[in-house]
C-alpha cells in the first residue's frame, strides 16, 4: 500500500507535460472534528493518489486545509469522493483564477496540530461563534461604508502585490503575528465600527472572526471564499472589482493576476513590478520581488554574494552548504538587508 510519493518533482513535471492533460488548481477547507487524523490522512492519500491528485493538504483534529491540482477529467470522481465523506459533502471548492498544470508536483498529506498555524488556544473561546459571512456584493457595500474598518488578514509579502482599496495591511510575517497587533490597533473601535476581514480563500478569517468577537468586537464580518471567490463573483455578476493587483498563492504559480494594477516595486531597483521569485542560490532561496532587468543582471539572485555562489560549479555549491542549516532568509520572506527597495 503506497502512502508516499515515489517520483521527484522533476520527474512528475516531465510526466505532466508529456501527458498534455488539462489540470485544475483547487483549494478548500473545513473545520470539523476528526477523531483519528492519521487514519484519515492515509485514506485521503490512497484515494487521491489513484486520481492523480497533487498538492499540499493539512489534516488535524480540527479539520482539513487543502490546496491541490487534479486532471480535469478526474474532477467529477474527486468531487464524488469528497461528497462520500460526511463533513465534506458539498464543501465549497475555490477554483483558481489562473490555471497552471505545474502548480503542484507532489501529493503531500500531512498531519498537523492545526490546519492553520494561528497560535491560539481554542479552548479559551468559542471557535464556532464566527463573524457574518458575506459575498462580493455585500462586501463591496460594507467597504464603502465610512463606519467600516477593512483588514487584510494575510502576511506582508502577500498584501504587497495586491489588496483591496483602503485596506489595513499589517506588516507581519505570519498569521499568528497579526491577531494581537490588529486587536491592539483597533481597540478603540470595538463598539462603533464594523470590522470586515478578508484573506486568500477564507480559512484565516474563520478563526480570526471568532477570536475578535471573543475579544469584544461587536460587528464582525468576513469575505466568504476570500479573494478567489470574490474575483469569480464580481466577474459573474458584473460588479465593481475593488481589488488591486495580484493575489498571492502558495504554489508554484506564486500569484494570480486579478487586475492590471501593479502596486509593488522591484526590491532591487525600485521600478514597478509584482513578480515574486526565489533567489537562485539554493542556500538562500529568499522570496522577493524582482523585475526582468534585475533578474538578468543578478542572474536571478537577491545579492552579489548569492550571485557569486550561484556561479560556482554545482558540486562546489553543495560543499559550501554541507553542515549548515537552512538560511533564516527562507522564512523571512521578502525581508533582507540586501533588498534596497523593500518597503
Short mmCIF file of C-alpha atoms in Angstrom, two decimals:
data_model
loop_
_atom_site.label_atom_id
_atom_site.label_comp_id
_atom_site.label_asym_id
_atom_site.label_seq_id
_atom_site.Cartn_x
_atom_site.Cartn_y
_atom_site.Cartn_z
CA UNK A 1 0.00 0.00 0.00
CA UNK A 2 1.63 3.24 -1.16
CA UNK A 3 1.40 6.11 1.34
CA UNK A 4 4.16 8.32 -0.01
CA UNK A 5 5.45 9.85 -3.27
CA UNK A 6 7.78 7.72 -5.36
CA UNK A 7 8.56 10.37 -8.01
CA UNK A 8 10.64 13.51 -7.69
CA UNK A 9 9.12 16.90 -8.57
CA UNK A 10 11.26 16.97 -11.74
CA UNK A 11 10.07 13.52 -12.82
CA UNK A 12 6.44 14.44 -12.10
CA UNK A 13 6.70 17.69 -14.10
CA UNK A 14 8.03 15.75 -17.09
CA UNK A 15 5.12 13.27 -16.88
CA UNK A 16 2.55 16.07 -16.65
CA UNK A 17 3.96 17.84 -19.69
CA UNK A 18 4.16 14.58 -21.61
CA UNK A 19 0.54 13.72 -20.80
CA UNK A 20 -0.69 17.09 -22.05
CA UNK A 21 -3.82 16.91 -19.89
CA UNK A 22 -5.50 19.99 -18.50
CA UNK A 23 -5.29 20.17 -14.72
CA UNK A 24 -7.38 22.23 -12.30
CA UNK A 25 -5.92 24.00 -9.27
CA UNK A 26 -8.39 23.91 -6.38
CA UNK A 27 -8.43 24.81 -2.69
CA UNK A 28 -10.87 24.12 0.12
CA UNK A 29 -11.01 23.88 3.89
CA UNK A 30 -13.39 22.62 6.53
CA UNK A 31 -13.36 22.83 10.29
CA UNK A 32 -14.69 19.56 11.71
CA UNK A 33 -13.90 17.11 14.49
CA UNK A 34 -11.62 14.34 13.14
CA UNK A 35 -11.07 11.58 15.68
CA UNK A 36 -8.07 9.91 14.03
CA UNK A 37 -6.22 12.36 11.73
CA UNK A 38 -3.55 9.78 10.82
CA UNK A 39 -6.13 7.25 9.61
CA UNK A 40 -7.98 9.98 7.70
CA UNK A 41 -4.70 11.16 6.17
CA UNK A 42 -3.95 7.64 4.86
CA UNK A 43 -7.48 7.31 3.49
CA UNK A 44 -7.09 10.55 1.53
CA UNK A 45 -3.65 9.67 0.19
CA UNK A 46 -4.71 6.24 -1.06
CA UNK A 47 -7.83 7.53 -2.82
CA UNK A 48 -6.40 10.77 -4.17
CA UNK A 49 -3.18 9.19 -5.41
CA UNK A 50 -5.35 6.95 -7.61
CA UNK A 51 -6.93 10.10 -9.10
CA UNK A 52 -3.53 11.71 -9.77
CA UNK A 53 -4.16 14.44 -7.23
CA UNK A 54 -1.12 16.56 -6.38
CA UNK A 55 -0.95 19.19 -3.68
CA UNK A 56 -0.41 20.19 -0.08
CA UNK A 57 -3.06 19.02 2.39
CA UNK A 58 -3.03 19.51 6.14
CA UNK A 59 -5.18 17.32 8.40
CA UNK A 60 -5.70 17.86 12.13
CA UNK A 61 -8.21 17.04 14.83
CA UNK A 62 -9.87 20.37 13.94
CA UNK A 63 -10.35 19.72 10.20
CA UNK A 64 -8.69 19.87 6.79
CA UNK A 65 -6.95 22.56 4.72
CA UNK A 66 -6.22 21.59 1.12
CA UNK A 67 -4.55 23.19 -1.89
CA UNK A 68 -4.23 20.81 -4.81
CA UNK A 69 -4.38 20.16 -8.53
CA UNK A 70 -6.17 17.37 -10.37
CA UNK A 71 -6.63 16.30 -14.00
CA UNK A 72 -9.79 18.00 -15.24
CA UNK A 73 -11.09 14.65 -16.47
CA UNK A 74 -10.95 13.29 -12.90
CA UNK A 75 -12.73 16.20 -11.27
CA UNK A 76 -16.15 14.51 -11.02
CA UNK A 77 -14.60 11.42 -9.44
CA UNK A 78 -12.74 13.63 -6.99
CA UNK A 79 -15.91 15.54 -6.14
CA UNK A 80 -17.78 12.26 -5.63
CA UNK A 81 -15.12 11.12 -3.20
CA UNK A 82 -15.39 14.37 -1.24
CA UNK A 83 -19.17 14.00 -1.09
CA UNK A 84 -18.77 10.47 0.26
CA UNK A 85 -17.11 11.98 3.36
CA UNK A 86 -19.92 13.27 5.57
CA UNK A 87 -18.38 16.54 6.69
CA UNK A 88 -17.01 17.33 3.20
CA UNK A 89 -20.26 16.83 1.30
CA UNK A 90 -20.88 19.92 -0.86
CA UNK A 91 -17.86 21.71 0.61
CA UNK A 92 -17.10 24.94 -1.27
CA UNK A 93 -14.27 24.47 -3.75
CA UNK A 94 -12.27 27.54 -4.74
CA UNK A 95 -11.12 27.02 -8.33
CA UNK A 96 -8.02 29.07 -9.20
CA UNK A 97 -8.47 32.20 -11.31
CA UNK A 98 -5.37 31.35 -13.34
CA UNK A 99 -4.57 27.72 -14.06
CA UNK A 100 -1.13 26.13 -14.36
CA UNK A 101 -0.64 22.41 -14.90
CA UNK A 102 2.53 22.54 -12.78
CA UNK A 103 1.07 24.35 -9.76
CA UNK A 104 1.81 21.28 -7.60
CA UNK A 105 4.26 18.46 -8.30
CA UNK A 106 3.81 16.12 -5.33
CA UNK A 107 0.96 14.83 -3.20
CA UNK A 108 1.69 15.75 0.41
CA UNK A 109 -0.94 14.94 3.02
CA UNK A 110 0.40 15.86 6.44
CA UNK A 111 -1.00 15.52 9.96
CA UNK A 112 -0.59 18.77 11.89
CA UNK A 113 -1.65 20.11 15.26
CA UNK A 114 -3.72 22.72 13.43
CA UNK A 115 -4.75 23.28 9.83
CA UNK A 116 -3.63 26.92 10.13
CA UNK A 117 -0.81 27.97 12.47
CA UNK A 118 -2.73 30.62 14.42
CA UNK A 119 -1.08 30.34 17.84
CA UNK A 120 -4.49 30.42 19.54
CA UNK A 121 -5.66 28.28 22.45
CA UNK A 122 -9.04 27.22 21.11
CA UNK A 123 -10.35 26.12 24.50
CA UNK A 124 -10.32 29.74 25.72
CA UNK A 125 -13.07 30.95 23.36
CA UNK A 126 -15.97 29.69 21.24
CA UNK A 127 -14.46 28.98 17.82
CA UNK A 128 -17.95 28.37 16.37
CA UNK A 129 -19.12 31.91 17.19
CA UNK A 130 -17.82 33.29 13.89
CA UNK A 131 -18.39 36.57 12.10
CA UNK A 132 -21.05 37.16 9.46
CA UNK A 133 -20.06 35.68 6.09
CA UNK A 134 -20.73 38.00 3.14
CA UNK A 135 -20.50 37.62 -0.62
CA UNK A 136 -18.92 40.05 -3.08
CA UNK A 137 -21.94 42.36 -3.43
CA UNK A 138 -22.44 42.86 0.31
CA UNK A 139 -18.69 43.09 0.81
CA UNK A 140 -18.50 45.98 -1.65
CA UNK A 141 -21.31 47.74 0.22
CA UNK A 142 -19.58 47.26 3.55
CA UNK A 143 -16.19 48.56 2.48
CA UNK A 144 -17.83 51.69 1.04
CA UNK A 145 -19.36 52.37 4.47
CA UNK A 146 -17.36 55.02 6.40
CA UNK A 147 -18.10 53.06 9.60
CA UNK A 148 -16.18 50.05 8.28
CA UNK A 149 -12.58 49.13 9.04
CA UNK A 150 -11.26 46.75 6.39
CA UNK A 151 -8.40 44.45 7.42
CA UNK A 152 -6.22 42.18 5.31
CA UNK A 153 -5.51 39.03 7.35
CA UNK A 154 -2.59 37.96 5.16
CA UNK A 155 1.16 38.47 5.50
CA UNK A 156 3.19 41.44 4.26
CA UNK A 157 4.56 39.70 1.16
CA UNK A 158 1.00 38.75 0.12
CA UNK A 159 -0.63 42.17 0.51
CA UNK A 160 2.42 43.90 -1.02
CA UNK A 161 1.46 42.74 -4.52
CA UNK A 162 -2.32 43.02 -4.14
CA UNK A 163 -5.01 44.13 -1.72
CA UNK A 164 -8.40 45.79 -1.52
CA UNK A 165 -8.62 49.55 -1.73
CA UNK A 166 -8.23 51.29 1.65
CA UNK A 167 -7.47 48.04 3.50
CA UNK A 168 -5.25 47.93 6.57
CA UNK A 169 -2.34 45.65 5.63
CA UNK A 170 -0.41 44.58 8.76
CA UNK A 171 3.37 44.38 8.29
CA UNK A 172 3.63 40.83 9.62
CA UNK A 173 5.43 37.64 8.62
CA UNK A 174 2.81 35.19 9.88
CA UNK A 175 -0.92 34.99 10.54
CA UNK A 176 -0.36 34.46 14.26
CA UNK A 177 1.62 37.73 14.41
CA UNK A 178 -1.30 39.73 13.04
CA UNK A 179 -4.01 38.75 15.52
CA UNK A 180 -2.85 40.66 18.60
CA UNK A 181 -1.44 43.57 16.57
CA UNK A 182 -4.80 44.17 14.89
CA UNK A 183 -6.70 43.93 18.17
CA UNK A 184 -4.36 46.46 19.80
CA UNK A 185 -4.50 48.89 16.87
CA UNK A 186 -8.32 48.77 16.67
CA UNK A 187 -9.05 48.60 20.42
CA UNK A 188 -10.86 51.96 20.38
CA UNK A 189 -13.34 50.79 17.73
CA UNK A 190 -14.73 47.56 19.17
CA UNK A 191 -18.16 49.12 19.72
CA UNK A 192 -18.62 51.70 16.97
CA UNK A 193 -17.04 50.25 13.82
CA UNK A 194 -17.71 47.28 11.55
CA UNK A 195 -14.66 45.02 11.40
CA UNK A 196 -14.50 43.46 7.93
CA UNK A 197 -11.80 40.90 7.14
CA UNK A 198 -10.56 39.03 4.11
CA UNK A 199 -7.82 36.58 3.15
CA UNK A 200 -6.93 34.36 0.19
CA UNK A 201 -9.64 31.70 0.44
CA UNK A 202 -11.39 32.39 3.74
CA UNK A 203 -9.73 29.98 6.18
CA UNK A 204 -7.73 32.51 8.18
CA UNK A 205 -10.83 34.65 8.73
CA UNK A 206 -12.81 31.69 10.11
CA UNK A 207 -10.78 31.51 13.31
CA UNK A 208 -9.92 35.23 13.41
CA UNK A 209 -13.54 36.36 13.32
CA UNK A 210 -14.43 34.16 16.30
CA UNK A 211 -11.34 35.39 18.14
CA UNK A 212 -12.20 39.06 17.62
CA UNK A 213 -15.79 38.52 18.71
CA UNK A 214 -14.40 36.91 21.85
CA UNK A 215 -12.20 39.99 22.30
CA UNK A 216 -15.22 42.29 22.27
CA UNK A 217 -15.68 43.42 18.68
CA UNK A 218 -19.44 43.74 18.20
CA UNK A 219 -19.75 43.85 14.40
CA UNK A 220 -17.51 41.31 12.70
CA UNK A 221 -17.74 40.30 9.03
CA UNK A 222 -15.63 38.11 6.77
CA UNK A 223 -15.44 37.70 2.99
CA UNK A 224 -16.91 34.31 2.09
CA UNK A 225 -14.48 32.36 -0.09
CA UNK A 226 -11.83 35.04 0.18
CA UNK A 227 -10.22 36.87 -2.73
CA UNK A 228 -10.51 33.83 -5.01
CA UNK A 229 -14.29 33.53 -4.80
CA UNK A 230 -14.74 37.32 -4.73
CA UNK A 231 -12.98 37.59 -8.09
CA UNK A 232 -15.26 34.97 -9.62
CA UNK A 233 -18.37 36.61 -8.19
CA UNK A 234 -17.59 40.13 -9.42
CA UNK A 235 -16.93 38.73 -12.88
CA UNK A 236 -20.11 36.64 -12.99
CA UNK A 237 -22.34 39.36 -11.50
CA UNK A 238 -20.66 42.27 -13.32
CA UNK A 239 -19.83 44.02 -10.04
CA UNK A 240 -17.12 46.60 -9.45
CA UNK A 241 -13.84 44.88 -8.63
CA UNK A 242 -12.33 46.72 -5.67
CA UNK A 243 -9.21 44.57 -5.50
CA UNK A 244 -5.93 45.96 -6.82
CA UNK A 245 -3.15 43.85 -8.32
CA UNK A 246 -2.33 40.18 -7.77
CA UNK A 247 -3.49 37.51 -5.36
CA UNK A 248 -0.52 35.69 -3.79
CA UNK A 249 -0.88 31.89 -3.78
CA UNK A 250 1.17 29.19 -2.06
CA UNK A 251 2.08 27.01 -5.01
CA UNK A 252 4.44 27.14 -7.98
CA UNK A 253 2.36 29.88 -9.62
CA UNK A 254 3.15 32.22 -6.68
CA UNK A 255 0.31 34.53 -7.72
CA UNK A 256 -2.67 35.04 -10.00
CA UNK A 257 -3.44 38.37 -11.59
CA UNK A 258 -6.75 39.89 -10.54
CA UNK A 259 -6.41 43.35 -12.11
CA UNK A 260 -3.83 45.07 -14.31
CA UNK A 261 -2.73 47.34 -11.45
CA UNK A 262 0.92 46.93 -10.45
CA UNK A 263 1.14 48.25 -6.89
CA UNK A 264 4.54 46.84 -5.86
CA UNK A 265 8.14 47.58 -6.80
CA UNK A 266 11.20 45.56 -7.67
CA UNK A 267 13.12 45.09 -4.44
CA UNK A 268 16.42 45.69 -6.22
CA UNK A 269 15.87 48.71 -8.49
CA UNK A 270 12.54 50.14 -7.32
CA UNK A 271 10.80 50.00 -10.70
CA UNK A 272 7.13 48.92 -10.79
CA UNK A 273 6.99 45.13 -10.57
CA UNK A 274 4.92 42.47 -8.80
CA UNK A 275 6.67 39.23 -9.76
CA UNK A 276 7.81 37.12 -6.81
CA UNK A 277 10.84 34.89 -7.33
CA UNK A 278 13.10 32.79 -5.14
CA UNK A 279 16.82 33.53 -5.05
CA UNK A 280 18.62 31.09 -7.36
CA UNK A 281 21.24 30.40 -4.68
CA UNK A 282 19.81 27.28 -3.06
CA UNK A 283 21.48 28.13 0.24
CA UNK A 284 19.39 31.31 0.33
CA UNK A 285 16.14 30.80 -1.60
CA UNK A 286 14.82 34.17 -0.37
CA UNK A 287 11.38 35.08 -1.70
CA UNK A 288 11.46 38.61 -3.12
CA UNK A 289 10.19 40.79 -5.97
CA UNK A 290 12.48 41.05 -8.98
CA UNK A 291 11.97 42.64 -12.42
CA UNK A 292 13.27 41.09 -15.64
CA UNK A 293 16.16 43.55 -15.96
CA UNK A 294 17.41 42.81 -12.44
CA UNK A 295 16.93 39.09 -12.98
CA UNK A 296 19.30 39.25 -15.98
CA UNK A 297 21.78 41.48 -14.19
CA UNK A 298 21.77 39.45 -10.97
CA UNK A 299 21.41 36.00 -12.57
CA UNK A 300 18.13 35.50 -10.65
CA UNK A 301 19.82 36.14 -7.30
CA UNK A 302 18.99 38.53 -4.47
CA UNK A 303 22.52 39.84 -3.85
CA UNK A 304 26.04 39.93 -5.24
CA UNK A 305 27.20 37.39 -2.66
CA UNK A 306 24.45 34.94 -3.70
CA UNK A 307 25.28 35.59 -7.35
CA UNK A 308 28.91 34.62 -6.71
CA UNK A 309 27.85 31.37 -5.04
CA UNK A 310 25.32 30.58 -7.75
CA UNK A 311 28.00 30.93 -10.46
CA UNK A 312 30.20 28.29 -8.81
CA UNK A 313 30.10 24.68 -10.06
CA UNK A 314 27.14 22.86 -8.50
CA UNK A 315 29.28 20.39 -6.57
CA UNK A 316 31.20 23.28 -5.02
CA UNK A 317 27.91 24.91 -4.02
CA UNK A 318 26.90 21.67 -2.29
CA UNK A 319 30.17 21.61 -0.35
CA UNK A 320 29.55 25.16 0.88
CA UNK A 321 26.06 24.18 2.09
CA UNK A 322 27.18 20.97 3.80
CA UNK A 323 26.58 21.00 7.55
CA UNK A 324 24.77 24.33 7.51
CA UNK A 325 21.14 24.76 8.50
CA UNK A 326 18.59 26.41 6.25
CA UNK A 327 19.06 30.15 5.96
CA UNK A 328 16.73 32.23 8.12
CA UNK A 329 16.01 34.25 5.00
CA UNK A 330 13.93 31.36 3.70
CA UNK A 331 11.44 32.02 6.47
CA UNK A 332 11.69 35.83 6.44
CA UNK A 333 10.02 36.17 3.07
CA UNK A 334 10.90 39.44 1.39
CA UNK A 335 12.92 40.70 4.35
CA UNK A 336 16.66 41.11 3.94
CA UNK A 337 19.15 43.95 4.24
CA UNK A 338 20.28 43.26 0.67
CA UNK A 339 16.89 44.33 -0.71
CA UNK A 340 17.26 48.10 -1.15
CA UNK A 341 13.72 48.83 -2.24
CA UNK A 342 11.69 46.65 0.09
CA UNK A 343 9.06 48.91 1.67
#
